[in-house]
Amino acid sequence: MKSVSLLIQNARQLLTLRSDQTGPRTGKHLEDLGMVEDGSVAVSEDKIILVGKTKEVLEQIKIDKRTKVIDARDKVILPGFVDCHTHPVFVNTREDEFEMRIKGKSYQEIAASGGGIKSSVKALRSKSKEELVQLALPRLDRMLSYGTTTIEAKSGYGLSVADEIKMLEVIAKLNRIHPIDLIPTFLGAHEIPEEYKNRRKDYIKLITEKMIPEVAKRKLAVFCDIFCEKGVFDIEESRKILTVAKEHGFKLKLHADQLSPLGGAKLAAELGAVSADHLEFIDDEGIRMMKKAGVIGVLLPGACFGLGLKEYPPAKKMIAKGLPVALATDFNPGSSMTESMPIILSLACLMMKMTPTEAITASTINSAYAVDKTKEVGSIEVGKKADLVIWNVQNYKEIPYHYGVNLINQVIKDGKVIPSPLAGEG
Ligand code: NIG
Ligand code: FE
């Protein structure tokens, strides 16, 4: 008999996300929710030790005074969301740009006139590490209250050696002090900073010769990402930067084919990236090459929605062709100002025609693959972290269907119940 610190029992639907498919779920396997009706999960400290039908779980454990028991009758349990693409460390919000876009200006026009990423860079450089930590904490609280328990977090608003290091140190500190797990990504190639406007080659040299070696030496990031886009970093420049990053041991990600069909998806395949993200303008050859190379397509419908664009990534085509897809918020002040994964699931369903089932798989186990963390998170299985969300719904399909409100009952992170000030918030 195993001793149990937490038991969640009698769940109407327990979505374990177990599957026969090894590796990221593709095609029909996106529907493998591993659902247990009348399910229970037993936890010891921070790990899951038993999962199954309530009756079977109860037979195998010993409950004592120290066991916290939660009744999930008439509720649904899911793994915590893995938000595999976020930019959560920033200073200023950019609602004026939001209004400018509503009035007809494009994201690129705003960026070209000194707004956009450059305005976030200016503000970030003026703040201390501690100030940045304080600004980010409530955002992480909000993510957690909407069911996210692991995030990937990018730098990319520093764009100097010192400021990129500062951002990554902020991410490391947030990881230490906040319940959410943060996986750090170096995004020095997010934009050409103002002072290098007419010397882009020099900035690329700064990235490859100073930033990448320094970030690698200090072990401040797991991934290296780049904004591969017309007017930002072209294919040749992206190949050069990412090749150096790979040589320094970074795993790779790309902002690819977001605003134009530049060929970032193909580059991701060529370089063996873990994921290529955005992909609104991916073509058939890009899908084929990514699939062959085992690159995950991270879809960010919040960025299309936040920019008011008509073009969404061709999710159904990707799924039909067997490409693994994941979902994330792209939380950032420019294009996607939301910490909420549930709204991303709604957008995935409504705007990309993914089914609720596919959206759940894409935002849990597949997004865990997109950050290479499937040994620890992404599904409810013995040995994984007890990162669980209890939902006030009768059926998991209600989660994307009942949009824009918080339907969460309780969030459990590392086996601990998170006090939830925002639960029930509209
Ligand atoms: O993922 N595309 C580049 N980066 C972000 C936007 C960053 C910003 O505007 O501050 C994105 O959409
Ligand atoms: Fe992004």
Short mmCIF file of C-alpha atoms and ligand atoms in Angstrom, two decimals:
data_model
loop_
_atom_site.label_atom_id
_atom_site.label_comp_id
_atom_site.label_asym_id
_atom_site.label_seq_id
_atom_site.Cartn_x
_atom_site.Cartn_y
_atom_site.Cartn_z
CA MET A 1 0.00 0.00 0.00
CA LYS A 2 1.29 3.39 -0.97
CA SER A 3 0.90 6.44 1.22
CA VAL A 4 -0.85 9.31 -0.51
CA SER A 5 -0.58 13.04 0.12
CA LEU A 6 -3.40 13.97 -2.26
CA LEU A 7 -6.28 11.98 -3.70
CA ILE A 8 -8.64 13.38 -6.27
CA GLN A 9 -11.53 10.99 -6.72
CA ASN A 10 -14.78 10.37 -8.57
CA ALA A 11 -14.03 12.58 -11.57
CA ARG A 12 -16.72 12.36 -14.19
CA GLN A 13 -14.08 12.48 -16.92
CA LEU A 14 -10.39 12.04 -16.21
CA LEU A 15 -8.42 12.84 -19.35
CA THR A 16 -5.07 11.14 -18.94
CA LEU A 17 -3.85 11.78 -22.50
CA ARG A 18 -2.35 8.30 -22.55
CA SER A 19 -1.98 6.84 -26.04
CA ASP A 20 -0.50 3.90 -27.88
CA GLN A 21 1.37 6.30 -30.09
CA THR A 22 4.85 7.08 -28.91
CA GLY A 23 6.02 10.56 -29.80
CA PRO A 24 3.86 13.57 -30.53
CA ARG A 25 0.29 12.71 -31.48
CA THR A 26 -0.57 12.93 -35.16
CA GLY A 27 -3.66 12.42 -37.30
CA LYS A 28 -6.27 10.25 -35.61
CA HIS A 29 -4.08 9.93 -32.50
CA LEU A 30 -4.87 13.54 -31.66
CA GLU A 31 -8.13 12.03 -30.46
CA ASP A 32 -6.45 9.73 -27.93
CA LEU A 33 -7.58 11.40 -24.73
CA GLY A 34 -7.09 8.29 -22.59
CA MET A 35 -10.37 9.09 -20.88
CA VAL A 36 -11.34 7.33 -17.65
CA GLU A 37 -14.91 7.79 -16.50
CA ASP A 38 -15.30 7.92 -12.73
CA GLY A 39 -11.57 8.38 -12.45
CA SER A 40 -9.15 9.11 -9.63
CA VAL A 41 -5.58 10.28 -9.31
CA ALA A 42 -3.37 9.56 -6.31
CA VAL A 43 -0.39 11.79 -5.62
CA SER A 44 2.58 11.40 -3.35
CA GLU A 45 4.31 14.73 -2.72
CA ASP A 46 4.76 16.22 -6.19
CA LYS A 47 4.32 13.08 -8.30
CA ILE A 48 1.43 11.04 -9.64
CA ILE A 49 1.53 7.51 -8.22
CA LEU A 50 -1.74 6.00 -9.41
CA VAL A 51 -4.30 6.76 -12.09
CA GLY A 52 -7.46 4.83 -12.94
CA LYS A 53 -11.05 4.05 -12.07
CA THR A 54 -11.91 5.30 -8.60
CA LYS A 55 -12.65 1.81 -7.32
CA GLU A 56 -9.34 0.42 -8.53
CA VAL A 57 -7.31 3.33 -7.19
CA LEU A 58 -8.98 3.13 -3.77
CA GLU A 59 -8.14 -0.56 -3.55
CA GLN A 60 -4.46 0.12 -3.97
CA ILE A 61 -3.81 3.03 -1.63
CA LYS A 62 -3.81 3.84 2.02
CA ILE A 63 -5.50 7.05 3.09
CA ASP A 64 -4.53 8.52 6.42
CA LYS A 65 -4.90 11.78 8.33
CA ARG A 66 -2.31 13.46 6.14
CA THR A 67 -4.07 12.64 2.89
CA LYS A 68 -5.93 15.56 1.38
CA VAL A 69 -8.99 14.23 -0.41
CA ILE A 70 -10.73 16.20 -3.15
CA ASP A 71 -14.05 15.06 -4.53
CA ALA A 72 -14.23 15.74 -8.28
CA ARG A 73 -17.74 14.38 -8.71
CA ASP A 74 -19.41 16.07 -11.71
CA LYS A 75 -16.09 17.57 -12.69
CA VAL A 76 -13.45 16.97 -15.34
CA ILE A 77 -9.72 16.57 -14.74
CA LEU A 78 -7.08 17.48 -17.29
CA PRO A 79 -3.31 17.76 -17.15
CA GLY A 80 -2.17 21.37 -16.65
CA PHE A 81 -1.74 23.17 -19.95
CA VAL A 82 1.75 23.51 -21.34
CA ASP A 83 1.97 26.92 -22.99
CA CYS A 84 4.90 26.27 -25.30
CA HIS A 85 5.38 29.78 -26.75
CA THR A 86 5.26 32.93 -24.59
CA HIS A 87 6.95 36.31 -24.17
CA PRO A 88 5.92 37.08 -20.56
CA VAL A 89 8.73 39.47 -19.53
CA PHE A 90 7.96 42.97 -20.74
CA VAL A 91 7.27 46.42 -19.35
CA ASN A 92 4.75 48.47 -21.30
CA THR A 93 1.44 47.28 -22.63
CA ARG A 94 0.77 48.42 -26.22
CA GLU A 95 -2.94 49.16 -26.37
CA ASP A 96 -2.32 52.25 -28.53
CA GLU A 97 -1.00 49.95 -31.25
CA PHE A 98 -4.09 47.79 -30.78
CA GLU A 99 -6.21 50.85 -31.53
CA MET A 100 -4.00 51.88 -34.48
CA ARG A 101 -4.53 48.43 -36.00
CA ILE A 102 -8.27 48.67 -35.51
CA LYS A 103 -8.12 51.95 -37.43
CA GLY A 104 -6.28 50.29 -40.30
CA LYS A 105 -2.51 50.29 -39.67
CA SER A 106 -0.71 46.97 -40.00
CA TYR A 107 1.62 45.33 -37.47
CA GLN A 108 4.51 45.85 -39.92
CA GLU A 109 3.68 49.54 -40.47
CA ILE A 110 3.60 50.15 -36.73
CA ALA A 111 6.94 48.35 -36.33
CA ALA A 112 8.51 50.35 -39.18
CA SER A 113 7.51 53.63 -37.53
CA GLY A 114 9.35 52.80 -34.30
CA GLY A 115 6.56 51.07 -32.41
CA GLY A 116 6.27 47.31 -32.07
CA ILE A 117 9.09 45.27 -30.61
CA LYS A 118 11.37 48.33 -30.57
CA SER A 119 9.11 50.16 -28.14
CA SER A 120 9.16 47.15 -25.82
CA VAL A 121 12.96 47.04 -26.06
CA LYS A 122 13.31 50.67 -25.07
CA ALA A 123 11.13 50.21 -22.00
CA LEU A 124 12.73 46.95 -20.92
CA ARG A 125 16.25 48.33 -21.01
CA SER A 126 15.30 51.00 -18.47
CA LYS A 127 14.15 48.54 -15.81
CA SER A 128 16.04 46.52 -13.23
CA LYS A 129 15.83 42.77 -12.88
CA GLU A 130 13.71 43.07 -9.76
CA GLU A 131 11.28 45.45 -11.43
CA LEU A 132 10.89 43.03 -14.33
CA VAL A 133 10.26 40.15 -11.94
CA GLN A 134 7.54 42.14 -10.17
CA LEU A 135 5.89 43.02 -13.48
CA ALA A 136 5.86 39.41 -14.64
CA LEU A 137 4.57 37.76 -11.46
CA PRO A 138 0.89 38.74 -11.78
CA ARG A 139 0.95 37.54 -15.37
CA LEU A 140 2.16 34.13 -14.25
CA ASP A 141 -0.52 34.11 -11.54
CA ARG A 142 -3.10 34.74 -14.22
CA MET A 143 -1.71 31.93 -16.38
CA LEU A 144 -1.87 29.53 -13.46
CA SER A 145 -5.43 30.56 -12.64
CA TYR A 146 -6.38 29.65 -16.22
CA GLY A 147 -4.85 26.21 -15.93
CA THR A 148 -1.31 26.63 -17.28
CA THR A 149 1.34 24.87 -15.22
CA THR A 150 4.36 24.94 -17.57
CA ILE A 151 5.45 27.62 -20.01
CA GLU A 152 8.22 28.28 -22.45
CA ALA A 153 9.43 31.87 -21.91
CA LYS A 154 11.45 33.91 -24.37
CA SER A 155 13.88 36.77 -24.04
CA GLY A 156 13.98 39.12 -27.04
CA TYR A 157 13.11 42.55 -25.66
CA GLY A 158 16.70 43.25 -24.52
CA LEU A 159 18.67 42.95 -27.77
CA SER A 160 22.01 43.79 -26.14
CA VAL A 161 24.29 41.32 -24.39
CA ALA A 162 23.51 42.76 -20.95
CA ASP A 163 19.78 43.17 -21.49
CA GLU A 164 19.27 39.72 -23.00
CA ILE A 165 21.16 38.19 -20.07
CA LYS A 166 19.05 40.32 -17.72
CA MET A 167 15.84 38.99 -19.26
CA LEU A 168 17.01 35.39 -19.05
CA GLU A 169 18.02 35.89 -15.43
CA VAL A 170 14.55 37.26 -14.75
CA ILE A 171 13.06 34.12 -16.31
CA ALA A 172 15.36 31.96 -14.14
CA LYS A 173 14.27 33.84 -11.02
CA LEU A 174 10.59 33.53 -11.94
CA ASN A 175 11.13 29.81 -12.33
CA ARG A 176 12.57 29.66 -8.81
CA ILE A 177 9.95 31.74 -7.04
CA HIS A 178 6.71 31.00 -8.93
CA PRO A 179 4.88 27.65 -8.99
CA ILE A 180 4.79 27.64 -12.82
CA ASP A 181 7.75 25.91 -14.49
CA LEU A 182 9.46 28.15 -17.02
CA ILE A 183 11.60 26.80 -19.87
CA PRO A 184 13.91 29.57 -21.08
CA THR A 185 14.44 30.47 -24.73
CA PHE A 186 17.02 32.94 -26.03
CA LEU A 187 15.47 35.23 -28.65
CA GLY A 188 18.20 37.80 -29.28
CA ALA A 189 17.21 37.62 -32.94
CA HIS A 190 13.75 39.10 -32.36
CA GLU A 191 14.46 42.39 -34.15
CA ILE A 192 17.41 44.56 -35.21
CA PRO A 193 17.78 47.10 -32.40
CA GLU A 194 17.68 50.80 -33.21
CA GLU A 195 21.42 51.37 -32.66
CA TYR A 196 22.24 48.69 -35.27
CA LYS A 197 19.67 49.95 -37.78
CA ASN A 198 22.27 50.54 -40.49
CA ARG A 199 24.67 47.82 -39.34
CA ARG A 200 22.61 44.65 -39.34
CA LYS A 201 25.63 42.48 -40.08
CA ASP A 202 27.25 43.78 -36.90
CA TYR A 203 24.18 42.89 -34.86
CA ILE A 204 24.17 39.38 -36.29
CA LYS A 205 27.84 39.13 -35.36
CA LEU A 206 26.99 40.30 -31.84
CA ILE A 207 24.42 37.52 -31.58
CA THR A 208 26.67 34.77 -32.93
CA GLU A 209 29.95 35.82 -31.33
CA LYS A 210 28.86 37.30 -28.01
CA MET A 211 25.28 36.57 -27.02
CA ILE A 212 25.03 32.90 -27.96
CA PRO A 213 28.37 31.90 -26.37
CA GLU A 214 27.58 33.91 -23.22
CA VAL A 215 24.05 32.54 -22.81
CA ALA A 216 25.40 29.03 -23.40
CA LYS A 217 28.22 29.47 -20.90
CA ARG A 218 25.82 30.67 -18.22
CA LYS A 219 23.30 27.94 -19.10
CA LEU A 220 20.53 30.52 -19.21
CA ALA A 221 18.49 29.05 -22.06
CA VAL A 222 17.50 25.65 -23.40
CA PHE A 223 16.18 26.84 -26.77
CA CYS A 224 17.26 29.46 -29.29
CA ASP A 225 14.51 31.11 -31.35
CA ILE A 226 14.47 33.69 -34.16
CA PHE A 227 11.90 35.96 -35.81
CA CYS A 228 12.41 34.74 -39.38
CA GLU A 229 10.32 37.24 -41.34
CA LYS A 230 10.44 39.74 -44.19
CA GLY A 231 12.03 42.92 -42.83
CA VAL A 232 13.35 41.16 -39.71
CA PHE A 233 15.75 38.19 -40.22
CA ASP A 234 15.79 36.58 -43.66
CA ILE A 235 16.40 32.89 -44.37
CA GLU A 236 20.15 33.21 -44.86
CA GLU A 237 20.60 35.21 -41.64
CA SER A 238 18.35 32.84 -39.73
CA ARG A 239 20.29 29.81 -40.96
CA LYS A 240 23.54 31.40 -39.86
CA ILE A 241 22.34 32.36 -36.36
CA LEU A 242 20.57 29.08 -35.69
CA THR A 243 23.51 27.02 -36.92
CA VAL A 244 25.78 28.74 -34.42
CA ALA A 245 23.15 28.23 -31.71
CA LYS A 246 22.98 24.54 -32.54
CA GLU A 247 26.75 24.24 -32.32
CA HIS A 248 26.50 25.70 -28.81
CA GLY A 249 24.04 23.02 -27.78
CA PHE A 250 20.76 24.92 -28.04
CA LYS A 251 17.63 23.22 -29.28
CA LEU A 252 15.95 25.28 -31.95
CA LYS A 253 12.64 27.06 -32.51
CA LEU A 254 11.61 29.53 -35.20
CA HIS A 255 8.93 32.18 -35.62
CA ALA A 256 8.27 30.99 -39.15
CA ASP A 257 6.01 31.98 -42.07
CA GLN A 258 3.89 34.20 -39.82
CA LEU A 259 3.26 37.29 -41.92
CA SER A 260 4.64 36.14 -45.28
CA PRO A 261 5.65 32.85 -46.97
CA LEU A 262 9.40 33.24 -46.48
CA GLY A 263 10.29 29.56 -46.06
CA GLY A 264 10.92 29.42 -42.32
CA ALA A 265 9.14 26.07 -42.02
CA LYS A 266 11.57 24.50 -44.50
CA LEU A 267 14.52 25.99 -42.67
CA ALA A 268 13.20 24.52 -39.42
CA ALA A 269 13.14 21.11 -41.11
CA GLU A 270 16.61 21.54 -42.58
CA LEU A 271 18.08 22.44 -39.18
CA GLY A 272 16.16 19.81 -37.21
CA ALA A 273 14.35 22.35 -35.03
CA VAL A 274 12.11 21.05 -32.26
CA SER A 275 9.32 23.34 -33.45
CA ALA A 276 8.37 25.93 -36.03
CA ASP A 277 5.82 28.37 -34.69
CA HIS A 278 3.03 30.49 -36.26
CA LEU A 279 2.99 29.01 -39.83
CA GLU A 280 0.06 31.04 -41.16
CA PHE A 281 1.71 31.06 -44.61
CA ILE A 282 3.23 27.56 -44.68
CA ASP A 283 2.97 25.74 -48.02
CA ASP A 284 2.55 22.02 -48.78
CA GLU A 285 6.27 21.50 -49.20
CA GLY A 286 6.88 23.11 -45.80
CA ILE A 287 4.38 20.73 -44.18
CA ARG A 288 5.96 17.74 -45.91
CA MET A 289 9.48 18.71 -44.90
CA MET A 290 8.55 19.44 -41.28
CA LYS A 291 6.78 16.11 -40.99
CA LYS A 292 9.75 14.24 -42.42
CA ALA A 293 12.18 16.00 -40.08
CA GLY A 294 9.95 15.54 -37.01
CA VAL A 295 9.40 19.27 -36.41
CA ILE A 296 6.29 20.16 -34.41
CA GLY A 297 4.02 22.89 -35.73
CA VAL A 298 3.15 25.27 -32.90
CA LEU A 299 -0.02 27.13 -33.81
CA LEU A 300 -0.76 30.50 -32.24
CA PRO A 301 -4.30 31.54 -33.16
CA GLY A 302 -4.19 34.23 -30.44
CA ALA A 303 -1.68 36.16 -32.56
CA CYS A 304 -3.96 36.05 -35.63
CA PHE A 305 -6.91 37.10 -33.49
CA GLY A 306 -4.92 39.77 -31.63
CA LEU A 307 -3.69 41.26 -34.89
CA GLY A 308 -7.16 41.04 -36.42
CA LEU A 309 -5.85 38.95 -39.33
CA LYS A 310 -7.93 36.73 -41.57
CA GLU A 311 -5.20 34.22 -42.22
CA TYR A 312 -4.96 31.38 -39.66
CA PRO A 313 -2.56 28.44 -39.99
CA PRO A 314 -3.98 25.54 -42.03
CA ALA A 315 -4.37 23.30 -38.98
CA LYS A 316 -6.71 20.76 -40.56
CA LYS A 317 -4.43 20.29 -43.53
CA MET A 318 -1.44 19.81 -41.23
CA ILE A 319 -3.34 17.23 -39.19
CA ALA A 320 -4.56 15.43 -42.33
CA LYS A 321 -0.97 15.23 -43.58
CA GLY A 322 0.26 13.77 -40.31
CA LEU A 323 2.16 16.78 -38.96
CA PRO A 324 2.07 16.98 -35.14
CA VAL A 325 0.55 20.26 -34.00
CA ALA A 326 0.64 22.02 -30.65
CA LEU A 327 -1.13 25.14 -29.35
CA ALA A 328 0.16 28.09 -27.33
CA THR A 329 -0.84 31.64 -26.42
CA ASP A 330 2.16 33.56 -27.85
CA PHE A 331 1.43 35.82 -24.87
CA ASN A 332 3.12 39.17 -25.64
CA PRO A 333 2.13 42.85 -25.58
CA GLY A 334 2.26 43.30 -29.36
CA SER A 335 0.30 40.58 -31.06
CA SER A 336 -1.34 38.37 -28.44
CA MET A 337 -2.20 39.92 -25.10
CA THR A 338 -3.68 36.93 -23.35
CA GLU A 339 -2.47 34.56 -20.66
CA SER A 340 -5.45 32.28 -21.20
CA MET A 341 -5.00 28.86 -22.81
CA PRO A 342 -8.76 28.16 -22.74
CA ILE A 343 -9.41 31.07 -25.12
CA ILE A 344 -6.69 29.67 -27.41
CA LEU A 345 -8.55 26.35 -27.48
CA SER A 346 -11.74 28.22 -28.42
CA LEU A 347 -9.93 30.03 -31.24
CA ALA A 348 -8.34 26.78 -32.43
CA CYS A 349 -11.79 25.22 -32.68
CA LEU A 350 -13.68 28.16 -34.12
CA MET A 351 -11.08 29.69 -36.42
CA MET A 352 -9.00 26.66 -37.44
CA LYS A 353 -11.74 24.02 -37.18
CA MET A 354 -9.79 21.81 -34.82
CA THR A 355 -12.10 19.63 -32.76
CA PRO A 356 -12.21 20.16 -28.98
CA THR A 357 -10.48 16.80 -28.64
CA GLU A 358 -7.64 17.79 -30.98
CA ALA A 359 -7.29 21.14 -29.22
CA ILE A 360 -6.88 19.47 -25.82
CA THR A 361 -4.22 17.08 -27.10
CA ALA A 362 -2.40 19.92 -28.86
CA SER A 363 -2.26 22.04 -25.70
CA THR A 364 -1.16 19.32 -23.28
CA ILE A 365 0.89 16.36 -24.48
CA ASN A 366 1.87 17.82 -27.87
CA SER A 367 2.88 21.15 -26.39
CA ALA A 368 4.95 19.21 -23.85
CA TYR A 369 6.72 17.63 -26.84
CA ALA A 370 7.28 21.11 -28.26
CA VAL A 371 9.34 21.98 -25.18
CA ASP A 372 10.85 18.51 -24.84
CA LYS A 373 9.34 17.92 -21.39
CA THR A 374 7.23 14.83 -21.87
CA LYS A 375 9.04 12.87 -19.19
CA GLU A 376 7.60 15.29 -16.64
CA VAL A 377 4.42 16.91 -17.92
CA GLY A 378 1.70 16.88 -20.57
CA SER A 379 -0.29 13.85 -19.44
CA ILE A 380 -1.64 12.26 -16.27
CA GLU A 381 0.59 9.23 -15.89
CA VAL A 382 2.43 7.53 -13.07
CA GLY A 383 5.79 9.17 -12.42
CA LYS A 384 4.90 12.52 -13.96
CA LYS A 385 4.46 15.75 -12.03
CA ALA A 386 1.12 16.16 -10.31
CA ASP A 387 0.15 19.17 -12.43
CA LEU A 388 -3.61 18.78 -12.68
CA VAL A 389 -6.59 21.00 -13.32
CA ILE A 390 -10.09 20.29 -12.06
CA TRP A 391 -12.77 21.86 -14.23
CA ASN A 392 -16.32 22.85 -13.28
CA VAL A 393 -17.74 21.18 -16.38
CA GLN A 394 -19.56 17.94 -17.15
CA ASN A 395 -17.80 17.33 -20.43
CA TYR A 396 -14.34 18.45 -21.59
CA LYS A 397 -15.90 19.84 -24.79
CA GLU A 398 -17.40 22.65 -22.72
CA ILE A 399 -13.92 24.11 -22.22
CA PRO A 400 -13.54 25.58 -25.74
CA TYR A 401 -17.29 25.93 -26.19
CA HIS A 402 -17.97 28.11 -23.13
CA TYR A 403 -15.43 30.78 -24.04
CA GLY A 404 -14.08 33.87 -22.34
CA VAL A 405 -14.81 32.83 -18.77
CA ASN A 406 -12.85 30.85 -16.23
CA LEU A 407 -14.40 27.42 -15.68
CA ILE A 408 -11.64 26.13 -13.43
CA ASN A 409 -12.46 24.70 -10.05
CA GLN A 410 -8.94 24.04 -8.76
CA VAL A 411 -5.39 23.98 -10.04
CA ILE A 412 -2.92 21.52 -8.56
CA LYS A 413 0.76 22.28 -9.21
CA ASP A 414 3.47 19.87 -8.08
CA GLY A 415 0.87 18.12 -5.93
CA LYS A 416 -0.20 21.29 -4.13
CA VAL A 417 -3.55 23.01 -4.38
CA ILE A 418 -3.06 26.55 -5.63
CA PRO A 419 -5.17 29.16 -3.86
CA SER A 420 -7.02 30.67 -6.74
CA PRO A 421 -8.03 34.32 -6.40
CA LEU A 422 -9.17 34.51 -10.00
CA ALA A 423 -11.05 31.21 -10.21
CA GLY A 424 -14.56 31.98 -11.32
CA GLU A 425 -13.49 35.32 -12.81
CA GLY A 426 -15.34 36.20 -15.98
O1 NIG B 1 5.24 36.10 -31.71
N1 NIG B 1 6.48 37.69 -34.10
C1 NIG B 1 7.30 38.12 -33.31
N2 NIG B 1 7.15 38.19 -32.02
C2 NIG B 1 5.93 38.28 -31.35
C3 NIG B 1 5.44 39.68 -31.28
C4 NIG B 1 6.31 40.46 -30.38
C5 NIG B 1 5.87 41.87 -30.18
O2 NIG B 1 5.17 42.47 -31.01
O3 NIG B 1 6.26 42.40 -29.14
C6 NIG B 1 4.96 37.27 -31.90
O4 NIG B 1 3.92 37.59 -32.51
FE FE B 2 6.06 34.83 -30.45
#
